[in-house]
Short mmCIF file of C-alpha atoms in Angstrom, two decimals:
data_model
loop_
_atom_site.label_atom_id
_atom_site.label_comp_id
_atom_site.label_asym_id
_atom_site.label_seq_id
_atom_site.Cartn_x
_atom_site.Cartn_y
_atom_site.Cartn_z
CA MET A 1 -3.08 10.87 17.61
CA LYS A 2 -2.89 8.55 14.87
CA ARG A 3 -0.62 9.83 11.75
CA ILE A 4 -0.90 8.92 8.08
CA LEU A 5 2.20 10.88 7.29
CA THR A 6 3.42 7.56 5.84
CA ILE A 7 0.32 7.41 3.49
CA ILE A 8 1.30 10.52 1.53
CA CYS A 9 4.69 10.11 1.06
CA ALA A 10 3.82 6.36 -0.45
CA ILE A 11 1.32 7.90 -2.41
CA ALA A 12 3.11 10.88 -3.54
CA LEU A 13 4.45 8.80 -6.58
CA SER A 14 1.50 8.12 -9.21
CA ALA A 15 0.58 4.31 -9.66
CA SER A 16 0.22 5.11 -13.30
CA ALA A 17 4.17 5.17 -13.83
CA TYR A 18 4.11 1.74 -13.09
CA SER A 19 2.51 -1.49 -14.72
CA GLN A 20 -1.27 -3.19 -14.22
CA VAL A 21 -1.34 -5.93 -12.57
CA LYS A 22 -3.40 -9.05 -12.49
CA GLU A 23 -3.22 -12.73 -9.87
CA THR A 24 -3.15 -15.87 -11.45
CA ALA A 25 -3.32 -19.17 -10.41
CA THR A 26 0.58 -19.30 -10.68
CA GLY A 27 1.57 -15.86 -9.99
CA THR A 28 1.04 -12.03 -11.54
CA SER A 29 0.21 -11.14 -14.72
CA VAL A 30 1.69 -7.80 -15.78
CA ASP A 31 -0.34 -6.15 -18.09
CA GLY A 32 -1.26 -9.33 -19.61
CA VAL A 33 1.93 -9.64 -21.66
CA LEU A 34 4.27 -11.62 -19.15
CA GLU A 35 4.03 -13.49 -15.42
CA ILE A 36 5.78 -13.39 -12.43
CA ASP A 37 5.49 -15.91 -9.77
CA LYS A 38 5.57 -13.29 -7.32
CA LEU A 39 6.52 -9.38 -6.63
CA VAL A 40 7.77 -9.81 -3.20
CA HIS A 41 9.89 -12.28 -1.80
CA ASP A 42 10.26 -12.28 2.45
CA PHE A 43 12.93 -13.65 3.91
CA GLY A 44 11.73 -13.40 7.22
CA ASP A 45 14.22 -13.15 10.32
CA VAL A 46 18.26 -13.06 9.49
CA VAL A 47 21.23 -12.45 11.48
CA THR A 48 23.33 -9.85 10.41
CA GLY A 49 26.95 -11.04 9.20
CA SER A 50 25.37 -14.21 8.34
CA GLY A 51 26.28 -13.91 4.36
CA PRO A 52 24.16 -12.53 1.61
CA LEU A 53 20.99 -13.83 1.18
CA GLN A 54 19.55 -15.13 -2.52
CA CYS A 55 16.31 -15.16 -4.12
CA GLU A 56 15.00 -14.97 -7.73
CA PHE A 57 11.82 -14.07 -9.63
CA LYS A 58 10.74 -16.44 -12.63
CA VAL A 59 8.71 -14.29 -15.75
CA LYS A 60 6.81 -16.29 -18.00
CA ASN A 61 6.27 -15.04 -21.35
CA LEU A 62 2.69 -14.35 -22.46
CA THR A 63 3.05 -13.00 -25.80
CA GLN A 64 3.19 -14.64 -29.22
CA LYS A 65 6.42 -13.25 -29.62
CA PRO A 66 9.92 -13.30 -28.27
CA MET A 67 10.78 -11.03 -24.97
CA ALA A 68 13.67 -9.21 -23.34
CA ILE A 69 14.29 -8.37 -20.16
CA TYR A 70 16.17 -4.80 -20.83
CA ASN A 71 17.58 -3.66 -17.93
CA VAL A 72 16.78 -4.68 -13.65
CA SER A 73 18.04 -2.21 -11.28
CA ALA A 74 18.22 -1.79 -7.55
CA SER A 75 17.70 0.60 -5.40
CA CYS A 76 20.78 0.46 -3.24
CA GLY A 77 24.27 -0.76 -3.62
CA CYS A 78 23.53 -3.48 -0.82
CA THR A 79 21.43 -5.48 -3.82
CA ASP A 80 23.18 -7.02 -6.65
CA VAL A 81 21.36 -8.27 -10.10
CA GLU A 82 21.58 -10.79 -13.07
CA TRP A 83 18.85 -11.83 -15.07
CA THR A 84 18.10 -13.67 -18.40
CA ARG A 85 20.29 -12.06 -21.42
CA GLU A 86 18.81 -13.56 -24.25
CA PRO A 87 15.35 -13.51 -25.13
CA ILE A 88 12.43 -15.27 -23.82
CA GLN A 89 10.60 -16.96 -26.37
CA PRO A 90 6.63 -17.15 -26.01
CA GLY A 91 5.51 -19.74 -23.50
CA LYS A 92 8.79 -19.60 -22.08
CA THR A 93 10.29 -19.01 -18.79
CA GLY A 94 13.41 -16.28 -17.88
CA VAL A 95 14.61 -15.57 -14.80
CA ILE A 96 15.90 -12.61 -12.27
CA ARG A 97 18.24 -13.22 -9.47
CA VAL A 98 18.91 -11.15 -6.46
CA GLU A 99 21.47 -11.11 -3.88
CA TYR A 100 21.24 -8.80 -0.84
CA ALA A 101 24.30 -8.48 1.13
CA ASN A 102 22.91 -8.16 4.48
CA SER A 103 25.56 -6.67 5.75
CA ASP A 104 23.97 -2.84 6.76
CA GLY A 105 23.00 -3.78 10.67
CA PRO A 106 19.86 -5.29 12.34
CA TYR A 107 16.70 -3.56 11.46
CA PRO A 108 13.80 -4.31 9.24
CA PHE A 109 14.51 -3.93 5.57
CA ASP A 110 12.55 -3.37 2.41
CA LYS A 111 14.52 -2.67 -1.22
CA ASN A 112 13.08 -2.17 -4.11
CA VAL A 113 14.20 -3.67 -7.87
CA THR A 114 12.78 -2.45 -10.59
CA ALA A 115 12.56 -4.61 -14.03
CA TYR A 116 12.19 -3.27 -17.39
CA PHE A 117 10.66 -5.62 -20.14
CA SER A 118 10.52 -5.36 -24.10
CA SER A 119 6.75 -6.13 -24.15
CA SER A 120 6.00 -3.53 -21.30
CA LYS A 121 5.90 0.25 -21.59
CA LYS A 122 6.37 0.46 -17.40
CA PRO A 123 8.48 -1.15 -15.19
CA VAL A 124 7.49 -3.56 -12.49
CA VAL A 125 8.74 -3.44 -9.24
CA LEU A 126 10.02 -6.76 -7.23
CA LYS A 127 10.51 -6.17 -3.60
CA LEU A 128 13.11 -8.04 -0.95
CA ARG A 129 11.50 -7.53 2.33
CA GLY A 130 13.07 -9.14 5.84
CA VAL A 131 14.05 -8.46 9.28
CA ALA A 132 17.73 -8.39 10.42
CA HIS A 133 18.68 -9.10 13.81
CA GLU A 134 22.15 -8.71 15.72
CA LYS A 135 21.84 -12.00 17.27
CA VAL A 136 18.87 -15.02 17.03
CA VAL A 137 15.66 -13.90 18.97
CA PRO A 138 13.00 -16.09 20.21
CA VAL A 139 9.92 -16.40 18.22
CA GLY A 140 8.02 -14.58 21.24
CA GLU A 141 9.71 -11.33 20.75
CA ARG A 142 10.08 -11.19 16.66
CA TYR A 143 6.26 -11.83 16.77
CA PRO A 144 5.14 -9.33 19.75
CA VAL A 145 1.36 -9.68 18.80
CA HIS A 146 0.07 -12.84 20.51
CA LEU A 147 -3.43 -14.51 19.38
CA GLY A 148 -3.36 -17.77 21.03
CA GLN A 149 -0.44 -19.51 20.17
CA LEU A 150 -0.34 -17.40 16.70
CA GLY A 151 2.17 -14.83 16.61
CA LEU A 152 2.24 -12.08 14.38
CA ARG A 153 4.42 -8.92 14.22
CA GLU A 154 1.41 -6.45 13.73
CA THR A 155 -2.44 -6.44 13.47
CA GLU A 156 -2.26 -3.46 11.22
CA ILE A 157 -0.70 -4.69 7.56
CA LYS A 158 -0.36 -2.10 4.94
CA ALA A 159 -0.95 -3.01 1.64
CA GLY A 160 -0.26 -0.03 -0.39
CA ASN A 161 -1.51 1.62 -3.02
CA ILE A 162 -3.95 0.33 -5.60
CA THR A 163 -5.54 1.74 -8.15
CA GLN A 164 -8.81 0.96 -9.84
CA GLY A 165 -9.20 -1.75 -12.37
CA SER A 166 -6.39 -3.73 -10.77
CA GLN A 167 -5.02 -5.95 -7.63
CA LYS A 168 -2.38 -5.72 -5.05
CA SER A 169 -0.89 -9.18 -3.99
CA ASP A 170 1.39 -8.87 -0.70
CA LEU A 171 2.29 -11.29 1.75
CA PHE A 172 2.99 -11.28 5.85
CA MET A 173 5.06 -13.50 7.91
CA VAL A 174 2.74 -15.48 11.31
CA ALA A 175 4.83 -17.93 13.59
CA ASN A 176 3.92 -20.92 15.47
CA LEU A 177 4.39 -19.58 19.33
CA GLY A 178 2.98 -22.72 20.87
CA LYS A 179 4.24 -26.25 21.40
CA THR A 180 2.23 -28.30 19.33
CA PRO A 181 1.43 -28.23 15.63
CA MET A 182 -0.42 -25.35 14.09
CA LYS A 183 -2.89 -25.41 11.94
CA LEU A 184 -3.90 -22.02 10.69
CA SER A 185 -6.97 -20.67 8.30
CA PHE A 186 -9.01 -17.68 7.68
CA THR A 187 -12.74 -16.73 7.88
CA ASP A 188 -15.40 -13.68 7.94
CA VAL A 189 -13.25 -12.18 5.33
CA SER A 190 -13.95 -9.15 3.79
CA ALA A 191 -15.18 -8.13 0.27
CA GLY A 192 -12.59 -7.41 -2.25
CA LEU A 193 -9.83 -9.51 0.28
CA GLU A 194 -8.50 -12.81 -0.30
CA ILE A 195 -6.06 -14.40 1.91
CA PHE A 196 -4.09 -17.65 1.60
CA ALA A 197 -3.47 -19.33 5.17
CA PRO A 198 -0.28 -21.59 4.54
CA ASP A 199 -0.62 -25.00 2.54
CA GLN A 200 1.40 -26.79 5.45
CA ILE A 201 1.10 -27.68 9.18
CA VAL A 202 3.51 -24.60 10.80
CA ALA A 203 5.47 -26.95 13.43
CA ALA A 204 6.33 -25.36 16.72
CA GLY A 205 8.34 -22.63 17.10
CA GLU A 206 8.67 -21.85 13.28
CA THR A 207 7.06 -19.50 11.01
CA ALA A 208 5.12 -19.49 7.46
CA LYS A 209 4.04 -16.73 5.03
CA VAL A 210 0.31 -15.82 4.34
CA ARG A 211 -0.57 -14.25 0.95
CA TYR A 212 -3.23 -11.83 0.41
CA ILE A 213 -4.84 -10.27 -2.64
CA VAL A 214 -6.96 -6.57 -2.40
CA THR A 215 -9.29 -5.86 -5.37
CA ALA A 216 -9.91 -2.45 -5.59
CA ASP A 217 -13.67 -1.68 -6.08
CA ARG A 218 -15.30 1.51 -7.08
CA SER A 219 -17.07 1.79 -3.62
CA ARG A 220 -13.86 2.02 -1.75
CA TRP A 221 -11.49 5.08 -2.16
CA GLY A 222 -8.58 6.37 -0.24
CA LYS A 223 -7.58 4.93 2.96
CA SER A 224 -9.70 1.18 2.92
CA TRP A 225 -9.88 -1.46 5.91
CA TYR A 226 -10.21 -5.53 4.93
CA HIS A 227 -11.05 -7.98 7.52
CA ALA A 228 -10.14 -11.45 8.37
CA THR A 229 -9.94 -13.50 11.37
CA PRO A 230 -7.61 -16.20 11.65
CA VAL A 231 -8.66 -19.41 12.85
CA VAL A 232 -5.99 -21.43 14.93
CA ASN A 233 -6.53 -25.42 15.32
CA GLY A 234 -10.49 -24.97 14.66
CA VAL A 235 -10.43 -21.58 17.12
CA LYS A 236 -11.42 -17.85 16.15
CA GLN A 237 -9.19 -15.73 17.13
CA LYS A 238 -9.45 -11.67 17.43
CA PRO A 239 -9.37 -10.34 13.46
CA ILE A 240 -6.36 -8.95 11.26
CA ASP A 241 -6.55 -5.45 9.62
CA ILE A 242 -5.24 -4.75 5.89
CA TRP A 243 -5.90 -1.72 4.66
CA SER A 244 -4.82 -0.03 1.18
CA PHE A 245 -4.87 2.80 -0.33
CA THR A 246 -7.20 3.38 -3.31
CA LYS A 247 -6.96 5.95 -6.13
CA GLU A 248 -8.56 5.99 -9.33
CA ASP A 249 -6.41 4.76 -12.65
CA PHE A 250 -5.54 7.74 -15.04
CA SER A 251 -2.75 5.43 -16.53
CA ASP A 252 -4.74 4.89 -19.96
CA TRP A 253 -6.66 8.08 -20.15
CA THR A 254 -5.74 10.14 -23.21
CA ALA A 255 -4.62 13.93 -23.87
CA GLU A 256 -7.99 14.56 -25.00
CA GLN A 257 -9.39 13.30 -21.87
CA ARG A 258 -6.97 14.72 -19.68
CA SER A 259 -8.62 18.34 -21.13
CA LYS A 260 -11.72 17.77 -20.88
CA ALA A 261 -11.07 16.95 -16.57
CA ALA A 262 -11.77 18.83 -13.90
CA GLN A 263 -9.29 21.02 -12.48
CA PRO A 264 -9.71 21.99 -8.81
CA VAL A 265 -7.73 25.26 -7.47
CA PHE A 266 -8.07 25.89 -4.28
CA GLU A 267 -7.65 29.38 -2.67
CA THR A 268 -5.22 27.44 -0.14
CA ASN A 269 -4.10 24.07 1.40
CA THR A 270 -3.90 25.41 4.98
CA PHE A 271 -6.38 26.69 7.83
CA ASN A 272 -4.74 28.12 10.96
CA PHE A 273 -7.00 27.79 14.04
CA GLY A 274 -4.42 29.93 16.13
CA THR A 275 -4.80 28.83 19.72
CA VAL A 276 -7.83 26.73 21.43
CA ARG A 277 -8.35 25.27 24.84
CA GLN A 278 -8.35 21.25 24.73
CA GLY A 279 -11.82 19.89 23.60
CA SER A 280 -12.75 22.48 21.36
CA ARG A 281 -14.38 21.84 17.92
CA VAL A 282 -12.49 23.91 15.55
CA GLU A 283 -14.12 24.50 12.02
CA ALA A 284 -11.91 24.92 8.78
CA GLU A 285 -13.41 25.68 5.52
CA PHE A 286 -11.44 25.42 2.30
CA LYS A 287 -13.09 27.06 -0.93
CA CYS A 288 -12.42 26.01 -4.13
CA LYS A 289 -13.09 26.52 -8.03
CA ASN A 290 -12.96 24.35 -10.94
CA ASN A 291 -11.77 25.60 -13.89
CA GLY A 292 -11.94 22.42 -15.76
CA LYS A 293 -14.52 21.44 -18.19
CA SER A 294 -15.90 18.46 -16.16
CA ASN A 295 -17.42 18.62 -12.48
CA PHE A 296 -14.95 18.09 -9.70
CA LYS A 297 -15.67 15.08 -7.59
CA VAL A 298 -14.40 13.47 -4.04
CA TYR A 299 -14.53 10.14 -3.65
CA LYS A 300 -13.10 10.09 -0.28
CA VAL A 301 -12.18 12.21 2.39
CA ASP A 302 -9.68 10.87 4.94
CA SER A 303 -8.11 12.43 7.90
CA ASP A 304 -5.23 11.42 10.10
CA TRP A 305 -7.25 12.23 13.49
CA ASP A 306 -10.24 10.08 14.34
CA ALA A 307 -12.70 13.17 15.41
CA VAL A 308 -12.69 15.14 12.37
CA LYS A 309 -16.42 15.46 10.70
CA VAL A 310 -16.51 16.76 6.69
CA GLU A 311 -19.79 18.51 5.48
CA PRO A 312 -21.19 16.06 2.65
CA VAL A 313 -18.95 17.21 -0.15
CA LYS A 314 -20.90 18.18 -3.11
CA ASP A 315 -19.87 18.39 -7.01
CA ILE A 316 -18.30 21.41 -8.61
CA ALA A 317 -19.34 22.06 -12.16
CA PRO A 318 -17.23 23.87 -14.83
CA GLY A 319 -15.85 27.10 -13.66
CA LYS A 320 -18.23 27.34 -10.49
CA SER A 321 -16.99 27.38 -6.74
CA GLY A 322 -17.87 25.36 -3.49
CA SER A 323 -16.61 24.86 -0.20
CA TYR A 324 -15.40 22.34 1.85
CA LYS A 325 -16.01 22.48 5.82
CA ILE A 326 -14.43 20.60 8.27
CA ILE A 327 -14.92 20.24 12.04
CA VAL A 328 -12.24 18.98 14.41
CA ASP A 329 -13.09 17.60 17.87
CA THR A 330 -9.44 18.82 19.73
CA SER A 331 -10.48 16.74 22.58
CA GLY A 332 -7.75 14.12 23.19
CA MET A 333 -5.17 15.87 21.56
CA PRO A 334 -2.03 16.79 23.36
CA GLU A 335 -0.83 20.57 24.67
CA GLY A 336 1.46 22.35 22.05
CA GLU A 337 1.12 22.44 18.59
CA ALA A 338 -0.70 20.49 16.79
CA MET A 339 -1.67 19.33 12.92
CA VAL A 340 -4.55 17.84 11.21
CA ILE A 341 -3.72 16.41 7.67
CA ILE A 342 -7.00 15.76 5.70
CA THR A 343 -6.84 13.91 1.98
CA MET A 344 -9.07 14.11 -0.75
CA THR A 345 -9.10 11.39 -3.43
CA THR A 346 -10.47 12.75 -6.48
CA ASN A 347 -11.32 11.97 -10.00
CA THR A 348 -9.18 14.53 -11.62
CA PRO A 349 -5.68 13.39 -13.22
CA ASN A 350 -4.40 16.38 -11.99
CA ARG A 351 -4.66 16.59 -8.55
CA PRO A 352 -5.65 13.07 -7.72
CA LEU A 353 -4.74 13.52 -4.14
CA VAL A 354 -5.52 16.71 -2.47
CA ASN A 355 -4.19 17.52 0.66
CA LEU A 356 -5.15 20.30 3.56
CA PHE A 357 -3.54 21.29 6.26
CA ILE A 358 -5.51 22.43 9.88
CA GLY A 359 -3.09 23.20 12.18
CA GLY A 360 -2.37 26.10 15.44
CA ALA A 361 -2.00 25.40 19.57
CA ILE A 362 -3.64 23.31 22.24
CA LYS A 363 -3.48 24.20 25.66
CA LYS A 364 -5.77 23.06 28.77
#
């Protein structure tokens, strides 16, 4: 059973806590007041104990007055930070330098560094990423998904959270598993996705970074999939999938707008279907009243179990009640305790996401 527990954890922190970003030709614009050359630095594959890893992020002041980097904090003690202390003049660039100790052991690492700027009310999160190994591992093992001579770590790539009106830029690593140089490009790219192949030819046994940009589109909500087909030395390969979780942007809403928003109140967010035989259809109903001053709208309903059917979701007017009926086909579910998680993406700032839980026991 596919689970989206990781999605729920990832989106628990509201995107409104952070700045809005837009991609430019030279980096990422943050709230239109500063530009960072990148938001993610991927070290790729490294060997534990080979020494600290360093990188830097360049910050350009886009305003007409001096800008200061107030503070930069790391998510753990394994990361040290330094930054330009003097004010950055208009049009000029400062630097945030980061050093990762690389001494914690062999595992994939993903560290956050949070930067605060005088020109932006919200912090910017920078990421350090990579995979540490005890010893040098053959490239074919480090990139277990083989599409011809193209090697990937996975074919489903998580882009993370995005709010409407913004973009999300990230990258992933690829490898040349062949014995000859590899030219990589992409075709059949989904609307809302831009993907940039490495500028250089990738030598045999070497790795490269592929950058992509997801742009929010109001036709897409919740868990949304984007696709691109790699072309290796002129030959199309199996498509890769990139997904993001898109929700409404409430960061600029005024107190008055919030006071007039919908306010959904569910009688319960759990439904216990008891014990059923494998293959049974479970019908769950969740009742909701809208105590707000605007219609309550559900943009998208996602589930961590594929065999789920949701009856058409209607808006609930202020002061009115409604219900959401969900049918779960338990075919294919393993015996024992089972839990299906339903995630609703909504139009209310108080509950931009509503999680509903359908659980019980399955027997043959």
